[in-house]
Amino acid sequence: MPTRPTHPGRRAPLPTLRPALLPGLLALGLAALPVVAAPAPVLAPTPASATLTSTVPLSTVPLSAAQVQAARGETVYVLACAMCHGDRLEGLSGPALRGESFEAGFADLPPLGLHDLIRDTMPQDQRGTLSPQEVLDVTAYLLGENGHALPDGGLNATNLSGLLPRRQDTPTHP
């Protein structure tokens, strides 16, 4: 296809599309439309007492090793666990992993026991496919989401065995 010379201040002509390509491009655009047009989640208003008072932008606040590990664990959870346990830990075909259900089933279990349960039995249809680090990360994510205190440096094979079950770790109020 011959092209015309361009002149300063004048754009080159756009190439024309072949008619055979148009349905495919249109289908690609329509396939992406639901993602683009998905409504934003409605967030509850933040109470004035909960607003940040720091003038440091959030992007510059360093995360602890435990927070980084829990974030990695959330990613692994979404990819390997959410299909059975729900993307909000609410439980689907597998039990809920947050709230009363977690408390009833796992709060008396030491973190090492939860870790070993994940390592040995999850994902149920592909047991043993998570790496040792992924198992530690998912364990950290689940413990953190359920109010368990995590070690500052994150979970590792050494400190995991020394952590107490949540009910023994959490102070009771009279």
PDB file of C-alpha atoms in Angstrom:
ATOM      1  CA  MET A   1       0.000   0.000   0.000  1.00  0.00           C
ATOM      2  CA  PRO A   2       1.624   3.248  -1.045  1.00  0.00           C
ATOM      3  CA  THR A   3       1.841   5.930   1.590  1.00  0.00           C
ATOM      4  CA  ARG A   4       1.607   9.618   1.101  1.00  0.00           C
ATOM      5  CA  PRO A   5       4.432  11.778   2.350  1.00  0.00           C
ATOM      6  CA  THR A   6       3.617  13.534   5.586  1.00  0.00           C
ATOM      7  CA  HIS A   7       3.861  17.251   5.990  1.00  0.00           C
ATOM      8  CA  PRO A   8       4.731  19.087   9.190  1.00  0.00           C
ATOM      9  CA  GLY A   9       1.585  19.613  11.235  1.00  0.00           C
ATOM     10  CA  ARG A  10      -0.334  17.020   9.215  1.00  0.00           C
ATOM     11  CA  ARG A  11      -0.922  13.484  10.421  1.00  0.00           C
ATOM     12  CA  ALA A  12      -0.283  10.459   8.308  1.00  0.00           C
ATOM     13  CA  PRO A  13      -3.471   8.751   7.159  1.00  0.00           C
ATOM     14  CA  LEU A  14      -4.616   5.826   9.268  1.00  0.00           C
ATOM     15  CA  PRO A  15      -4.556   2.464   7.545  1.00  0.00           C
ATOM     16  CA  THR A  16      -7.956   1.044   6.711  1.00  0.00           C
ATOM     17  CA  LEU A  17      -9.075  -2.182   8.317  1.00  0.00           C
ATOM     18  CA  ARG A  18      -9.794  -5.220   6.268  1.00  0.00           C
ATOM     19  CA  PRO A  19     -13.508  -6.028   6.509  1.00  0.00           C
ATOM     20  CA  ALA A  20     -12.714  -9.633   7.505  1.00  0.00           C
ATOM     21  CA  LEU A  21     -10.914  -8.448  10.661  1.00  0.00           C
ATOM     22  CA  LEU A  22     -13.730  -6.213  11.883  1.00  0.00           C
ATOM     23  CA  PRO A  23     -15.943  -8.957  13.462  1.00  0.00           C
ATOM     24  CA  GLY A  24     -12.989 -10.352  15.401  1.00  0.00           C
ATOM     25  CA  LEU A  25     -11.931  -6.949  16.700  1.00  0.00           C
ATOM     26  CA  LEU A  26     -15.512  -6.139  17.594  1.00  0.00           C
ATOM     27  CA  ALA A  27     -15.825  -9.427  19.496  1.00  0.00           C
ATOM     28  CA  LEU A  28     -12.631  -8.665  21.431  1.00  0.00           C
ATOM     29  CA  GLY A  29     -13.948  -5.239  22.339  1.00  0.00           C
ATOM     30  CA  LEU A  30     -17.301  -6.618  23.450  1.00  0.00           C
ATOM     31  CA  ALA A  31     -15.616  -9.362  25.477  1.00  0.00           C
ATOM     32  CA  ALA A  32     -13.757  -6.705  27.464  1.00  0.00           C
ATOM     33  CA  LEU A  33     -16.838  -4.532  27.914  1.00  0.00           C
ATOM     34  CA  PRO A  34     -18.225  -6.251  31.047  1.00  0.00           C
ATOM     35  CA  VAL A  35     -14.874  -5.787  32.764  1.00  0.00           C
ATOM     36  CA  VAL A  36     -14.780  -2.105  31.907  1.00  0.00           C
ATOM     37  CA  ALA A  37     -18.456  -1.554  32.668  1.00  0.00           C
ATOM     38  CA  ALA A  38     -18.503  -3.438  35.972  1.00  0.00           C
ATOM     39  CA  PRO A  39     -19.864  -1.206  38.716  1.00  0.00           C
ATOM     40  CA  ALA A  40     -17.457  -0.045  41.371  1.00  0.00           C
ATOM     41  CA  PRO A  41     -18.000  -1.544  44.797  1.00  0.00           C
ATOM     42  CA  VAL A  42     -19.940   0.576  47.232  1.00  0.00           C
ATOM     43  CA  LEU A  43     -17.790   1.412  50.201  1.00  0.00           C
ATOM     44  CA  ALA A  44     -19.151   2.279  53.595  1.00  0.00           C
ATOM     45  CA  PRO A  45     -18.335   5.810  54.717  1.00  0.00           C
ATOM     46  CA  THR A  46     -15.271   6.026  56.890  1.00  0.00           C
ATOM     47  CA  PRO A  47     -15.939   7.437  60.337  1.00  0.00           C
ATOM     48  CA  ALA A  48     -14.109  10.687  61.031  1.00  0.00           C
ATOM     49  CA  SER A  49     -12.246   9.004  63.887  1.00  0.00           C
ATOM     50  CA  ALA A  50     -10.798   6.426  61.491  1.00  0.00           C
ATOM     51  CA  THR A  51      -9.310   8.835  58.971  1.00  0.00           C
ATOM     52  CA  LEU A  52      -5.565   8.915  58.553  1.00  0.00           C
ATOM     53  CA  THR A  53      -3.854  11.814  60.224  1.00  0.00           C
ATOM     54  CA  SER A  54      -0.455  11.202  58.689  1.00  0.00           C
ATOM     55  CA  THR A  55       0.688  13.448  55.864  1.00  0.00           C
ATOM     56  CA  VAL A  56       2.862  10.673  54.456  1.00  0.00           C
ATOM     57  CA  PRO A  57       1.310   9.178  51.302  1.00  0.00           C
ATOM     58  CA  LEU A  58       0.229   5.574  51.833  1.00  0.00           C
ATOM     59  CA  SER A  59       2.439   4.408  48.991  1.00  0.00           C
ATOM     60  CA  THR A  60       5.535   5.392  50.975  1.00  0.00           C
ATOM     61  CA  VAL A  61       4.569   3.633  54.216  1.00  0.00           C
ATOM     62  CA  PRO A  62       6.744   0.520  54.390  1.00  0.00           C
ATOM     63  CA  LEU A  63       4.957  -2.762  54.962  1.00  0.00           C
ATOM     64  CA  SER A  64       6.162  -5.193  57.567  1.00  0.00           C
ATOM     65  CA  ALA A  65       7.440  -8.584  56.468  1.00  0.00           C
ATOM     66  CA  ALA A  66       4.279 -10.137  57.934  1.00  0.00           C
ATOM     67  CA  GLN A  67       2.056  -7.811  55.863  1.00  0.00           C
ATOM     68  CA  VAL A  68       3.993  -8.595  52.686  1.00  0.00           C
ATOM     69  CA  GLN A  69       3.738 -12.307  53.402  1.00  0.00           C
ATOM     70  CA  ALA A  70      -0.014 -12.082  54.079  1.00  0.00           C
ATOM     71  CA  ALA A  71      -0.474 -10.159  50.804  1.00  0.00           C
ATOM     72  CA  ARG A  72       1.360 -12.912  48.926  1.00  0.00           C
ATOM     73  CA  GLY A  73      -0.821 -15.428  50.751  1.00  0.00           C
ATOM     74  CA  GLU A  74      -3.948 -13.605  49.631  1.00  0.00           C
ATOM     75  CA  THR A  75      -2.805 -13.889  46.021  1.00  0.00           C
ATOM     76  CA  VAL A  76      -2.176 -17.628  46.370  1.00  0.00           C
ATOM     77  CA  TYR A  77      -5.520 -17.992  48.169  1.00  0.00           C
ATOM     78  CA  VAL A  78      -7.402 -16.286  45.331  1.00  0.00           C
ATOM     79  CA  LEU A  79      -5.718 -18.488  42.743  1.00  0.00           C
ATOM     80  CA  ALA A  80      -5.842 -21.833  44.561  1.00  0.00           C
ATOM     81  CA  CYS A  81      -8.462 -21.693  47.320  1.00  0.00           C
ATOM     82  CA  ALA A  82     -11.201 -19.162  46.557  1.00  0.00           C
ATOM     83  CA  MET A  83     -13.032 -21.490  44.160  1.00  0.00           C
ATOM     84  CA  CYS A  84     -14.050 -23.638  47.170  1.00  0.00           C
ATOM     85  CA  HIS A  85     -13.734 -21.259  50.115  1.00  0.00           C
ATOM     86  CA  GLY A  86     -15.018 -18.060  48.448  1.00  0.00           C
ATOM     87  CA  ASP A  87     -13.187 -14.914  47.463  1.00  0.00           C
ATOM     88  CA  ARG A  88     -14.109 -13.336  50.811  1.00  0.00           C
ATOM     89  CA  LEU A  89     -13.385 -16.488  52.846  1.00  0.00           C
ATOM     90  CA  GLU A  90     -17.158 -16.970  53.166  1.00  0.00           C
ATOM     91  CA  GLY A  91     -17.163 -20.627  52.185  1.00  0.00           C
ATOM     92  CA  LEU A  92     -18.704 -22.232  49.123  1.00  0.00           C
ATOM     93  CA  SER A  93     -18.227 -25.963  48.652  1.00  0.00           C
ATOM     94  CA  GLY A  94     -15.513 -25.760  51.327  1.00  0.00           C
ATOM     95  CA  PRO A  95     -15.955 -24.309  54.817  1.00  0.00           C
ATOM     96  CA  ALA A  96     -15.825 -20.595  55.546  1.00  0.00           C
ATOM     97  CA  LEU A  97     -12.380 -19.503  56.648  1.00  0.00           C
ATOM     98  CA  ARG A  98     -13.404 -16.355  58.490  1.00  0.00           C
ATOM     99  CA  GLY A  99     -15.617 -15.581  61.430  1.00  0.00           C
ATOM    100  CA  GLU A 100     -17.600 -18.081  63.494  1.00  0.00           C
ATOM    101  CA  SER A 101     -16.964 -20.984  61.150  1.00  0.00           C
ATOM    102  CA  PHE A 102     -13.207 -20.464  61.338  1.00  0.00           C
ATOM    103  CA  GLU A 103     -13.386 -19.989  65.098  1.00  0.00           C
ATOM    104  CA  ALA A 104     -15.379 -23.198  65.522  1.00  0.00           C
ATOM    105  CA  GLY A 105     -13.101 -25.288  63.329  1.00  0.00           C
ATOM    106  CA  PHE A 106      -9.651 -23.772  63.562  1.00  0.00           C
ATOM    107  CA  ALA A 107      -9.241 -21.399  66.528  1.00  0.00           C
ATOM    108  CA  ASP A 108      -8.145 -24.199  68.869  1.00  0.00           C
ATOM    109  CA  LEU A 109      -5.781 -25.555  66.237  1.00  0.00           C
ATOM    110  CA  PRO A 110      -2.221 -24.275  66.598  1.00  0.00           C
ATOM    111  CA  PRO A 111      -0.999 -22.356  63.551  1.00  0.00           C
ATOM    112  CA  LEU A 112       1.365 -25.247  62.800  1.00  0.00           C
ATOM    113  CA  GLY A 113      -1.671 -27.554  62.609  1.00  0.00           C
ATOM    114  CA  LEU A 114      -3.435 -25.191  60.199  1.00  0.00           C
ATOM    115  CA  HIS A 115      -0.253 -24.988  58.131  1.00  0.00           C
ATOM    116  CA  ASP A 116       0.054 -28.776  58.007  1.00  0.00           C
ATOM    117  CA  LEU A 117      -3.609 -29.168  57.105  1.00  0.00           C
ATOM    118  CA  ILE A 118      -3.169 -26.783  54.160  1.00  0.00           C
ATOM    119  CA  ARG A 119       0.114 -28.422  53.138  1.00  0.00           C
ATOM    120  CA  ASP A 120      -1.248 -31.963  53.230  1.00  0.00           C
ATOM    121  CA  THR A 121      -4.831 -31.593  51.996  1.00  0.00           C
ATOM    122  CA  MET A 122      -5.174 -28.435  49.900  1.00  0.00           C
ATOM    123  CA  PRO A 123      -6.172 -27.675  47.256  1.00  0.00           C
ATOM    124  CA  GLN A 124      -8.472 -30.639  47.638  1.00  0.00           C
ATOM    125  CA  ASP A 125      -8.360 -31.578  43.952  1.00  0.00           C
ATOM    126  CA  GLN A 126      -4.578 -31.030  43.679  1.00  0.00           C
ATOM    127  CA  ARG A 127      -3.136 -31.926  47.069  1.00  0.00           C
ATOM    128  CA  GLY A 128       0.483 -31.094  47.659  1.00  0.00           C
ATOM    129  CA  THR A 129       0.828 -28.720  44.711  1.00  0.00           C
ATOM    130  CA  LEU A 130       1.500 -25.604  46.792  1.00  0.00           C
ATOM    131  CA  SER A 131       5.147 -24.838  47.445  1.00  0.00           C
ATOM    132  CA  PRO A 132       6.363 -24.667  51.063  1.00  0.00           C
ATOM    133  CA  GLN A 133       6.500 -20.859  50.807  1.00  0.00           C
ATOM    134  CA  GLU A 134       2.973 -20.679  49.374  1.00  0.00           C
ATOM    135  CA  VAL A 135       1.667 -22.787  52.269  1.00  0.00           C
ATOM    136  CA  LEU A 136       3.353 -20.445  54.767  1.00  0.00           C
ATOM    137  CA  ASP A 137       1.960 -17.400  52.946  1.00  0.00           C
ATOM    138  CA  VAL A 138      -1.626 -18.737  52.835  1.00  0.00           C
ATOM    139  CA  THR A 139      -1.363 -19.695  56.508  1.00  0.00           C
ATOM    140  CA  ALA A 140      -0.212 -16.142  57.337  1.00  0.00           C
ATOM    141  CA  TYR A 141      -3.085 -14.688  55.299  1.00  0.00           C
ATOM    142  CA  LEU A 142      -5.721 -16.830  57.013  1.00  0.00           C
ATOM    143  CA  LEU A 143      -4.327 -16.191  60.480  1.00  0.00           C
ATOM    144  CA  GLY A 144      -4.120 -12.444  59.861  1.00  0.00           C
ATOM    145  CA  GLU A 145      -7.653 -12.290  58.482  1.00  0.00           C
ATOM    146  CA  ASN A 146      -8.881 -13.967  61.643  1.00  0.00           C
ATOM    147  CA  GLY A 147      -7.138 -11.656  64.092  1.00  0.00           C
ATOM    148  CA  HIS A 148      -4.161 -13.836  64.936  1.00  0.00           C
ATOM    149  CA  ALA A 149      -0.995 -11.950  65.830  1.00  0.00           C
ATOM    150  CA  LEU A 150       1.733 -12.686  63.285  1.00  0.00           C
ATOM    151  CA  PRO A 151       5.455 -12.490  64.041  1.00  0.00           C
ATOM    152  CA  ASP A 152       7.047  -9.259  62.805  1.00  0.00           C
ATOM    153  CA  GLY A 153       9.283 -11.103  60.369  1.00  0.00           C
ATOM    154  CA  GLY A 154       6.416 -13.242  59.022  1.00  0.00           C
ATOM    155  CA  LEU A 155       5.848 -16.951  59.404  1.00  0.00           C
ATOM    156  CA  ASN A 156       8.671 -19.387  58.835  1.00  0.00           C
ATOM    157  CA  ALA A 157       9.385 -23.000  59.691  1.00  0.00           C
ATOM    158  CA  THR A 158      11.181 -21.980  62.892  1.00  0.00           C
ATOM    159  CA  ASN A 159       8.654 -19.630  64.492  1.00  0.00           C
ATOM    160  CA  LEU A 160       5.522 -21.409  63.263  1.00  0.00           C
ATOM    161  CA  SER A 161       5.839 -24.244  65.754  1.00  0.00           C
ATOM    162  CA  GLY A 162       6.016 -21.803  68.679  1.00  0.00           C
ATOM    163  CA  LEU A 163       2.776 -19.927  67.940  1.00  0.00           C
ATOM    164  CA  LEU A 164      -0.173 -20.644  70.186  1.00  0.00           C
ATOM    165  CA  PRO A 165      -3.740 -21.291  69.028  1.00  0.00           C
ATOM    166  CA  ARG A 166      -5.689 -18.040  68.634  1.00  0.00           C
ATOM    167  CA  ARG A 167      -7.891 -18.602  71.679  1.00  0.00           C
ATOM    168  CA  GLN A 168      -4.767 -18.868  73.829  1.00  0.00           C
ATOM    169  CA  ASP A 169      -3.079 -15.944  72.040  1.00  0.00           C
ATOM    170  CA  THR A 170      -5.984 -13.506  72.369  1.00  0.00           C
ATOM    171  CA  PRO A 171      -6.551 -11.883  75.748  1.00  0.00           C
ATOM    172  CA  THR A 172      -9.978 -12.474  77.215  1.00  0.00           C
ATOM    173  CA  HIS A 173     -12.034  -9.580  78.516  1.00  0.00           C
ATOM    174  CA  PRO A 174     -14.155 -10.030  81.653  1.00  0.00           C
TER     175      PRO A 174
END
